Coordinates of C-alpha atoms (C1' of nucleotides) in Angstrom, one line a residue:
Chain A
M1 CA 9.2 -12.8 -13.4
L2 CA 9.9 -14.0 -9.9
F3 CA 7.0 -14.7 -7.6
R4 CA 6.6 -13.2 -4.2
V5 CA 7.6 -15.7 -1.6
R6 CA 8.7 -13.4 1.1
T7 CA 6.2 -14.2 3.8
Y8 CA 6.3 -14.3 7.6
G9 CA 4.6 -17.7 7.4
Q10 CA 2.5 -17.1 10.5
Y11 CA -1.1 -17.9 11.0
C12 CA -1.8 -14.4 12.3
A13 CA -3.9 -11.7 10.8
M14 CA -1.3 -9.0 11.4
A15 CA 1.5 -11.0 9.8
K16 CA -0.8 -11.9 6.8
G17 CA -1.6 -8.2 6.4
L18 CA 2.1 -7.2 6.5
D19 CA 2.9 -9.8 3.9
V20 CA 0.9 -7.7 1.5
I21 CA 1.4 -4.1 2.7
G22 CA 4.7 -4.4 4.7
D23 CA 7.1 -3.9 1.9
R24 CA 8.8 -0.6 1.5
W25 CA 6.9 2.1 -0.4
T26 CA 3.7 0.0 -0.6
L27 CA 1.6 1.9 1.8
L28 CA 2.8 5.2 0.5
I29 CA 1.6 4.2 -3.0
V30 CA -1.8 3.4 -1.5
R31 CA -1.7 6.8 0.2
E32 CA -1.2 8.5 -3.1
L33 CA -4.1 6.6 -4.7
L34 CA -6.4 7.4 -1.7
L35 CA -5.5 11.1 -1.8
S36 CA -5.5 11.6 -5.6
G37 CA -7.9 9.0 -6.8
P38 CA -7.2 7.1 -10.1
S39 CA -3.7 8.1 -11.1
R40 CA -1.3 7.7 -14.0
Y41 CA 2.0 6.0 -13.5
S42 CA 3.9 9.3 -13.7
Q43 CA 1.5 11.0 -11.3
L44 CA 2.3 8.4 -8.7
Q45 CA 6.0 8.9 -9.4
N46 CA 5.6 12.6 -8.7
G47 CA 3.8 12.0 -5.5
L48 CA 6.4 9.6 -4.3
P49 CA 9.7 11.5 -4.6
G50 CA 12.7 9.2 -4.3
I51 CA 11.0 6.0 -5.5
A52 CA 12.8 4.0 -8.2
S53 CA 10.8 3.5 -11.3
N54 CA 11.3 -0.3 -11.3
L55 CA 10.2 -0.4 -7.6
L56 CA 7.0 1.4 -8.5
A57 CA 6.3 -1.0 -11.3
D58 CA 7.0 -4.0 -9.0
R59 CA 4.8 -2.8 -6.3
L60 CA 2.0 -2.0 -8.6
R61 CA 2.2 -5.5 -9.9
D62 CA 2.2 -7.0 -6.4
L63 CA -0.7 -4.8 -5.3
E64 CA -2.6 -5.8 -8.4
T65 CA -2.2 -9.5 -7.8
A66 CA -3.1 -8.9 -4.2
G67 CA -6.3 -7.3 -5.3
V68 CA -5.5 -3.9 -3.7
V69 CA -5.3 -2.0 -7.0
A70 CA -6.6 -2.5 -10.5
R71 CA -6.1 -0.9 -13.9
A72 CA -8.8 1.0 -15.7
N73 CA -7.7 2.1 -19.2
G74 CA -4.2 3.1 -18.1
D75 CA -5.2 4.5 -14.7
V76 CA -4.3 2.8 -11.5
V77 CA -7.3 2.7 -9.2
L78 CA -7.8 1.4 -5.7
T79 CA -10.2 -1.5 -5.4
E80 CA -12.6 -1.9 -2.5
R81 CA -10.0 -3.9 -0.7
G82 CA -7.5 -1.1 -1.3
R83 CA -9.9 1.6 0.1
A84 CA -10.3 -0.7 3.1
L85 CA -6.7 0.3 4.0
E86 CA -7.8 3.8 4.9
P87 CA -8.2 3.0 8.6
V88 CA -4.7 1.5 8.6
M89 CA -3.2 4.7 7.1
R90 CA -5.1 7.0 9.4
A91 CA -3.8 5.0 12.4
I92 CA -0.2 5.2 11.2
G93 CA -0.7 8.9 10.4
R94 CA -2.0 9.7 13.8
W95 CA 0.8 7.8 15.4
G96 CA 3.5 9.4 13.2
A97 CA 2.1 12.9 13.5
P98 CA 4.2 13.8 16.6
L99 CA 7.4 12.9 14.6
L100 CA 6.7 15.8 12.3
A101 CA 7.9 18.1 15.0
R102 CA 11.5 16.8 14.4
A103 CA 11.3 17.1 10.6
T104 CA 14.3 18.5 8.9
S105 CA 14.3 21.1 6.1
A106 CA 15.6 18.4 3.8
D107 CA 12.2 16.8 3.9
V108 CA 10.1 17.1 0.7
F109 CA 6.6 18.5 1.2
Q110 CA 3.6 18.2 -1.1
S111 CA 0.5 19.9 0.0
H112 CA -2.0 17.2 -0.8
W113 CA -0.4 15.1 1.9
L114 CA -2.1 17.5 4.3
A115 CA -5.5 16.3 3.2
L116 CA -5.8 13.3 5.5
P117 CA -4.6 15.0 8.7
L118 CA -6.5 18.2 8.1
G119 CA -9.7 16.3 7.5
E120 CA -9.3 14.8 11.0
L121 CA -8.0 17.9 12.7
L122 CA -10.3 20.6 11.5
T123 CA -13.9 20.9 12.7
D124 CA -16.7 23.3 12.0
H125 CA -17.3 25.1 15.3
T126 CA -20.1 27.2 13.9
P127 CA -22.2 24.9 11.7
A128 CA -25.0 27.4 11.5
K129 CA -22.9 30.0 9.6
P130 CA -22.9 29.9 5.8
P131 CA -20.2 27.8 4.2
Q132 CA -16.8 29.4 3.8
T133 CA -13.6 28.5 2.0
L134 CA -9.9 28.9 3.0
E135 CA -7.2 28.6 0.4
L136 CA -3.9 27.3 1.5
R137 CA -0.9 28.3 -0.7
T138 CA 1.8 26.0 0.4
G139 CA 4.0 23.3 -1.0
D140 CA 3.8 22.4 -4.6
E141 CA 0.2 23.3 -5.2
P142 CA -2.7 25.1 -3.5
L143 CA -5.2 23.4 -1.3
T144 CA -8.7 24.4 -0.5
V145 CA -10.5 23.9 2.8
V146 CA -14.3 24.1 2.5
V147 CA -16.2 24.4 5.8
G148 CA -20.0 24.4 6.3
R149 CA -22.9 22.6 7.8
G150 CA -20.6 21.1 10.4
V151 CA -18.4 19.4 7.8
V152 CA -14.8 20.2 6.7
R153 CA -13.6 19.0 3.3
I154 CA -10.2 19.3 1.7
R155 CA -9.8 19.7 -2.0
P156 CA -6.8 20.1 -4.2
G157 CA -6.5 23.3 -6.2
R158 CA -7.4 26.9 -5.5
A159 CA -10.7 28.3 -4.4
T160 CA -12.8 30.4 -6.8
E161 CA -13.6 33.1 -4.2
P162 CA -11.8 32.2 -1.0
D163 CA -12.9 34.0 2.2
A164 CA -9.3 33.8 3.4
V165 CA -5.9 32.8 2.0
M166 CA -3.1 31.3 4.1
T167 CA 0.4 31.4 2.7
G168 CA 3.6 29.8 4.1
P169 CA 5.7 26.7 4.3
G170 CA 3.8 23.5 5.2
Q171 CA 6.0 22.9 8.3
H172 CA 4.8 26.1 9.8
I173 CA 1.2 26.1 8.5
L174 CA 0.4 22.7 10.0
P175 CA 1.1 23.7 13.6
V176 CA -1.1 26.8 13.2
L177 CA -4.0 24.8 11.8
A178 CA -3.5 22.2 14.6
G179 CA -3.9 25.1 17.1
R180 CA -0.5 24.4 18.7
V181 CA 1.1 27.6 17.5
P182 CA -0.6 31.0 17.4
L183 CA -0.7 32.6 14.0
A184 CA 1.3 35.6 15.3
K185 CA 4.2 33.3 16.2
A186 CA 4.3 31.3 13.1
H187 CA 7.2 32.5 11.0
G188 CA 6.5 32.9 7.3
V189 CA 2.8 32.3 7.7
R190 CA 0.5 35.1 6.4
V191 CA -3.2 35.3 6.2
T192 CA -5.3 37.6 4.1
G193 CA -9.0 38.0 4.2
D194 CA -11.4 37.0 6.9
R195 CA -9.5 35.4 9.8
G196 CA -12.8 34.2 11.2
V197 CA -12.5 31.2 9.0
L198 CA -9.4 30.2 10.9
R199 CA -11.1 30.5 14.3
R200 CA -14.0 28.5 12.8
V201 CA -12.0 25.4 11.9
V202 CA -8.9 25.4 14.1
P203 CA -9.4 23.1 17.2
R204 CA -9.7 25.0 20.4
A205 CA -6.8 25.0 22.8
Chain B
M1 CA 27.6 0.6 14.1
L2 CA 25.8 2.3 11.2
F3 CA 23.2 5.0 11.8
R4 CA 19.7 4.9 10.6
V5 CA 19.5 7.0 7.5
R6 CA 16.9 5.1 5.6
T7 CA 14.1 7.6 5.6
Y8 CA 11.4 8.6 3.1
G9 CA 12.4 12.2 3.6
Q10 CA 8.8 13.4 3.4
Y11 CA 7.0 15.9 5.5
C12 CA 4.1 13.6 6.0
A13 CA 2.9 11.9 9.2
M14 CA 2.4 8.5 7.5
A15 CA 5.9 8.6 6.0
K16 CA 7.4 9.7 9.3
G17 CA 5.6 6.9 11.1
L18 CA 6.7 4.3 8.5
D19 CA 10.3 5.6 8.9
V20 CA 10.1 4.1 12.4
I21 CA 7.8 1.1 12.2
G22 CA 8.1 0.3 8.4
D23 CA 11.0 -2.0 8.6
R24 CA 10.6 -5.7 8.3
W25 CA 9.7 -7.5 11.6
T26 CA 9.4 -4.3 13.5
L27 CA 5.6 -4.3 14.0
L28 CA 5.6 -8.0 14.8
I29 CA 8.1 -7.3 17.6
V30 CA 5.7 -4.7 19.0
R31 CA 2.9 -7.3 18.6
E32 CA 4.8 -9.7 20.8
L33 CA 5.4 -7.1 23.4
L34 CA 1.8 -6.0 23.4
L35 CA 0.5 -9.6 23.7
S36 CA 3.1 -10.9 26.2
G37 CA 4.1 -7.8 28.2
P38 CA 7.7 -7.4 29.3
S39 CA 9.7 -10.0 27.6
R40 CA 13.2 -11.5 27.5
Y41 CA 15.2 -11.5 24.3
S42 CA 14.7 -15.3 23.9
Q43 CA 11.0 -15.1 24.5
L44 CA 10.7 -12.6 21.7
Q45 CA 12.7 -14.9 19.5
N46 CA 10.3 -17.7 20.3
G47 CA 7.3 -15.6 19.4
L48 CA 8.9 -14.5 16.1
P49 CA 9.7 -17.8 14.3
G50 CA 12.1 -17.2 11.4
I51 CA 13.6 -13.9 12.6
A52 CA 17.4 -13.8 12.6
S53 CA 19.1 -13.1 15.9
N54 CA 21.0 -10.1 14.7
L55 CA 17.9 -8.6 13.1
L56 CA 16.1 -8.9 16.4
A57 CA 19.0 -7.2 18.2
D58 CA 19.1 -4.4 15.5
R59 CA 15.4 -3.8 15.6
L60 CA 15.4 -3.6 19.4
R61 CA 18.1 -1.0 19.3
D62 CA 16.2 1.0 16.7
L63 CA 13.0 0.8 18.6
E64 CA 14.8 1.9 21.8
T65 CA 16.3 5.0 20.2
A66 CA 12.9 5.7 18.7
G67 CA 11.4 5.6 22.2
V68 CA 9.1 2.7 21.4
V69 CA 10.6 0.2 23.8
A70 CA 12.9 0.4 26.8
R71 CA 14.9 -2.0 28.9
A72 CA 14.0 -2.7 32.5
N73 CA 16.6 -5.0 34.2
G74 CA 17.0 -7.2 31.2
D75 CA 13.4 -7.2 30.1
V76 CA 12.2 -5.4 27.0
V77 CA 9.1 -3.3 27.7
L78 CA 6.8 -1.2 25.6
T79 CA 6.9 2.5 26.4
E80 CA 3.8 4.7 26.3
R81 CA 4.7 5.5 22.8
G82 CA 4.9 1.9 22.0
R83 CA 1.6 1.0 23.5
A84 CA 0.2 3.8 21.3
L85 CA 0.8 1.6 18.4
E86 CA -2.1 -0.7 19.4
P87 CA -4.6 1.0 17.1
V88 CA -2.2 0.6 14.2
M89 CA -1.8 -3.1 14.9
R90 CA -5.6 -3.6 15.3
A91 CA -6.2 -1.8 12.0
I92 CA -3.7 -4.0 10.2
G93 CA -5.1 -7.1 11.9
R94 CA -8.6 -6.3 10.9
W95 CA -7.5 -5.7 7.3
G96 CA -5.4 -8.9 7.2
A97 CA -7.9 -11.2 8.8
P98 CA -9.6 -12.2 5.5
L99 CA -6.2 -13.4 4.3
L100 CA -6.2 -16.1 6.9
A101 CA -8.7 -18.0 4.8
R102 CA -6.0 -18.7 2.3
A103 CA -3.4 -19.7 4.9
T104 CA -1.3 -22.8 4.1
S105 CA -0.5 -25.6 6.5
A106 CA 3.1 -24.4 6.4
D107 CA 2.2 -21.4 8.4
V108 CA 3.3 -21.5 12.0
F109 CA 0.6 -20.9 14.6
Q110 CA 1.0 -19.7 18.2
S111 CA -2.1 -19.5 20.2
H112 CA -1.4 -16.2 21.9
W113 CA -1.7 -14.5 18.5
L114 CA -5.4 -15.1 18.8
A115 CA -5.7 -12.8 21.8
L116 CA -6.1 -9.5 19.8
P117 CA -8.6 -10.8 17.2
L118 CA -10.7 -12.7 19.8
G119 CA -10.8 -9.7 22.0
E120 CA -12.5 -7.8 19.2
L121 CA -14.5 -10.7 17.9
L122 CA -16.2 -12.2 20.9
T123 CA -18.9 -10.4 22.9
D124 CA -20.9 -11.2 26.0
H125 CA -24.5 -11.7 24.7
T126 CA -25.9 -12.4 28.2
P127 CA -24.1 -10.0 30.6
A128 CA -26.6 -10.8 33.4
K129 CA -25.4 -14.4 33.7
P130 CA -22.5 -15.3 36.0
P131 CA -19.0 -15.2 34.6
Q132 CA -17.9 -18.3 32.7
T133 CA -14.6 -19.5 31.3
L134 CA -13.7 -21.3 28.0
E135 CA -10.4 -23.0 27.7
L136 CA -8.9 -23.2 24.2
R137 CA -6.4 -26.0 23.7
T138 CA -4.7 -25.1 20.4
G139 CA -1.4 -24.2 19.1
D140 CA 1.6 -24.2 21.3
E141 CA -0.1 -23.4 24.6
P142 CA -3.6 -23.2 26.0
L143 CA -5.6 -20.0 26.1
T144 CA -8.4 -19.0 28.4
V145 CA -11.5 -16.9 27.5
V146 CA -13.1 -15.3 30.5
V147 CA -16.6 -13.8 29.8
G148 CA -18.8 -12.0 32.3
R149 CA -20.5 -8.6 33.0
G150 CA -20.5 -7.9 29.3
V151 CA -16.8 -8.2 29.0
V152 CA -14.6 -10.8 27.3
R153 CA -11.0 -11.1 28.3
I154 CA -8.3 -13.4 26.8
R155 CA -5.6 -14.8 29.0
P156 CA -2.7 -17.1 28.3
G157 CA -2.6 -20.4 30.1
R158 CA -5.3 -22.9 31.2
A159 CA -8.3 -22.2 33.3
T160 CA -8.6 -23.6 36.8
E161 CA -12.2 -24.9 36.3
P162 CA -13.3 -24.2 32.8
D163 CA -17.0 -24.4 32.0
A164 CA -16.1 -25.7 28.6
V165 CA -12.9 -26.8 26.7
M166 CA -12.4 -26.4 23.0
T167 CA -9.7 -28.4 21.3
G168 CA -8.4 -28.3 17.7
P169 CA -6.1 -26.6 15.3
G170 CA -6.1 -22.8 15.3
Q171 CA -7.0 -22.6 11.6
H172 CA -10.3 -24.4 12.3
I173 CA -11.0 -23.0 15.8
L174 CA -10.9 -19.4 14.6
P175 CA -13.7 -19.7 12.0
V176 CA -15.9 -21.4 14.6
L177 CA -15.3 -18.6 17.1
A178 CA -15.9 -16.0 14.4
G179 CA -19.3 -17.6 13.8
R180 CA -18.5 -18.3 10.1
V181 CA -18.4 -22.1 10.5
P182 CA -20.8 -24.2 12.6
L183 CA -19.1 -26.3 15.2
A184 CA -20.5 -29.5 13.6
K185 CA -18.7 -28.7 10.3
A186 CA -15.4 -27.8 11.8
H187 CA -13.1 -30.8 11.3
G188 CA -10.9 -31.6 14.3
V189 CA -12.6 -29.2 16.6
R190 CA -14.1 -30.7 19.7
V191 CA -15.9 -29.1 22.6
T192 CA -16.4 -30.7 26.0
G193 CA -18.5 -29.2 28.8
D194 CA -21.2 -26.5 28.5
R195 CA -21.6 -25.4 24.9
G196 CA -23.7 -22.5 26.2
V197 CA -20.4 -20.6 26.7
L198 CA -19.9 -20.8 23.0
R199 CA -23.3 -19.4 22.2
R200 CA -22.7 -16.7 24.7
V201 CA -19.6 -15.3 23.1
V202 CA -19.7 -16.2 19.4
P203 CA -21.0 -13.3 17.3
R204 CA -24.5 -14.0 15.9
A205 CA -24.8 -14.8 12.2
Chain C
dC1 C1' 22.0 -21.1 28.6
dC2 C1' 21.2 -16.0 27.2
dG3 C1' 22.1 -12.2 24.5
dC4 C1' 24.0 -10.9 21.3
dA5 C1' 28.2 -10.1 17.3
dT6 C1' 30.3 -11.8 13.2
dC7 C1' 30.5 -13.7 8.8
dC8 C1' 28.5 -14.9 4.4
dG9 C1' 25.3 -15.7 0.3
dG10 C1' 21.3 -13.9 -2.0
dG11 C1' 18.1 -10.7 -3.0
dG12 C1' 15.6 -6.4 -2.2
dC13 C1' 16.4 -1.7 -2.9
dG14 C1' 18.1 2.8 -5.0
dA15 C1' 19.9 5.4 -9.0
dT16 C1' 20.6 5.8 -13.7
dA17 C1' 20.1 4.6 -18.4
dC18 C1' 17.5 2.9 -21.9
dT19 C1' 13.4 1.6 -24.9
dG20 C1' 8.6 0.9 -27.4
Chain D
dC1 C1' 4.6 8.2 -21.0
dA2 C1' 5.1 3.8 -18.9
dG3 C1' 7.7 1.1 -17.9
dT4 C1' 12.4 -2.4 -18.6
dA5 C1' 17.5 -3.2 -18.0
dT6 C1' 21.4 -3.0 -15.5
dC7 C1' 24.4 -2.4 -11.7
dG8 C1' 26.1 -1.5 -7.0
dC9 C1' 25.0 -1.5 -2.2
dC10 C1' 23.2 -2.9 1.7
dC11 C1' 19.5 -5.3 4.0
dC12 C1' 17.9 -9.6 5.1
dG13 C1' 18.2 -14.6 6.4
dG14 C1' 20.9 -18.4 8.2
dA15 C1' 24.7 -20.2 10.6
dT16 C1' 28.2 -20.0 13.8
dG17 C1' 30.9 -18.0 17.5
dC18 C1' 31.6 -16.0 22.0
dG19 C1' 31.6 -13.6 26.4
dG20 C1' 28.9 -13.3 30.7

DNA sequence: CCGCATCCGGGGCGATACTG
DNA sequence: CAGTATCGCCCCGGATGCGG
């Protein structure tokens, strides 16, 4: 029952922010809540491989007193203040994206982590065409890309009747979807169905 | 002479980014370099009250191997990759700004920390008027606001012939410049010279 | 002085075991 | 399932030392 005193003690907005979100694992917990919505304790644990259970409990307490998360009948939910962290996470993600190139095979991969970058990366180049869906079978669970009316949305789970299905390890799927590696040269990546969906959403080189 | 092994081990851009900039003090070091430009070791130490000397040395080494900073004849300088962290810091600063309201008097204050928020906050409401300067005497050193042609720029040091001079503690000056507290109600804040400069740059309520 | 390196005490962190 | 308890280890903070 010790109180958090670890502060930079600076009258500076950045330092004050880091006093709250600067601890290890904290921002990744917020990431999980942003990607998965209201979550159970064990669900968070699954999305944060390697975190110690006591650390998760500590962080959730800290975030609760800081007003970043709240509890709703057993679920952990982001508050308004917590959702306001999305720009911070997007900025860090954009900055960290180049580091993925040096990722090792020891890195864990969960497909829902792709939701944020893909949402920024993919665009609808032919908004006039009827909506289409692309199912990604990668990582621990499938992911569905819905494109139409100029909007690209990412959803967890599989599509009911996907126009195309992409299969392969996340480390090779992402460069293809980023338009940096042509599909033919991506090892272990296979696409069935209408490849026009890919051309529709992948950023032009 | 231990090697960096502390990684989240996740194939996720955010996690990869936090592997580099997630350690304590790291982002504040980058803040100092962004605000003050190429700096000496001791200058960084002054801008980071409370940091241990060995920690600063460790972090600089880590940042150097990560390609965020470099050494130029004794000076520590941000690389291109380091300057790319500016959006991250601005996002954290914006998120942390509301926390300044609960700041304690024990917090240290250095005036150059105001440069980033003021640059975002202040605007030139009358771009047609000739340029003007506002000198802020607060914290450890004066700060100069230059406004003209629709642009607001913040510089360290005093102005040669300021149109107005604002004096007072940083904790009270900032709310005034943010337009949240009227000048008359800000204790310890005094303005000499042309107050029109204030009306020119302070955001309208 | 400046730029660290070294040493040391305390606590944050990581892994595992345990409990209501 | 949702945490708590415990125990090393190593990170962090503070002080001091030391070569250039």
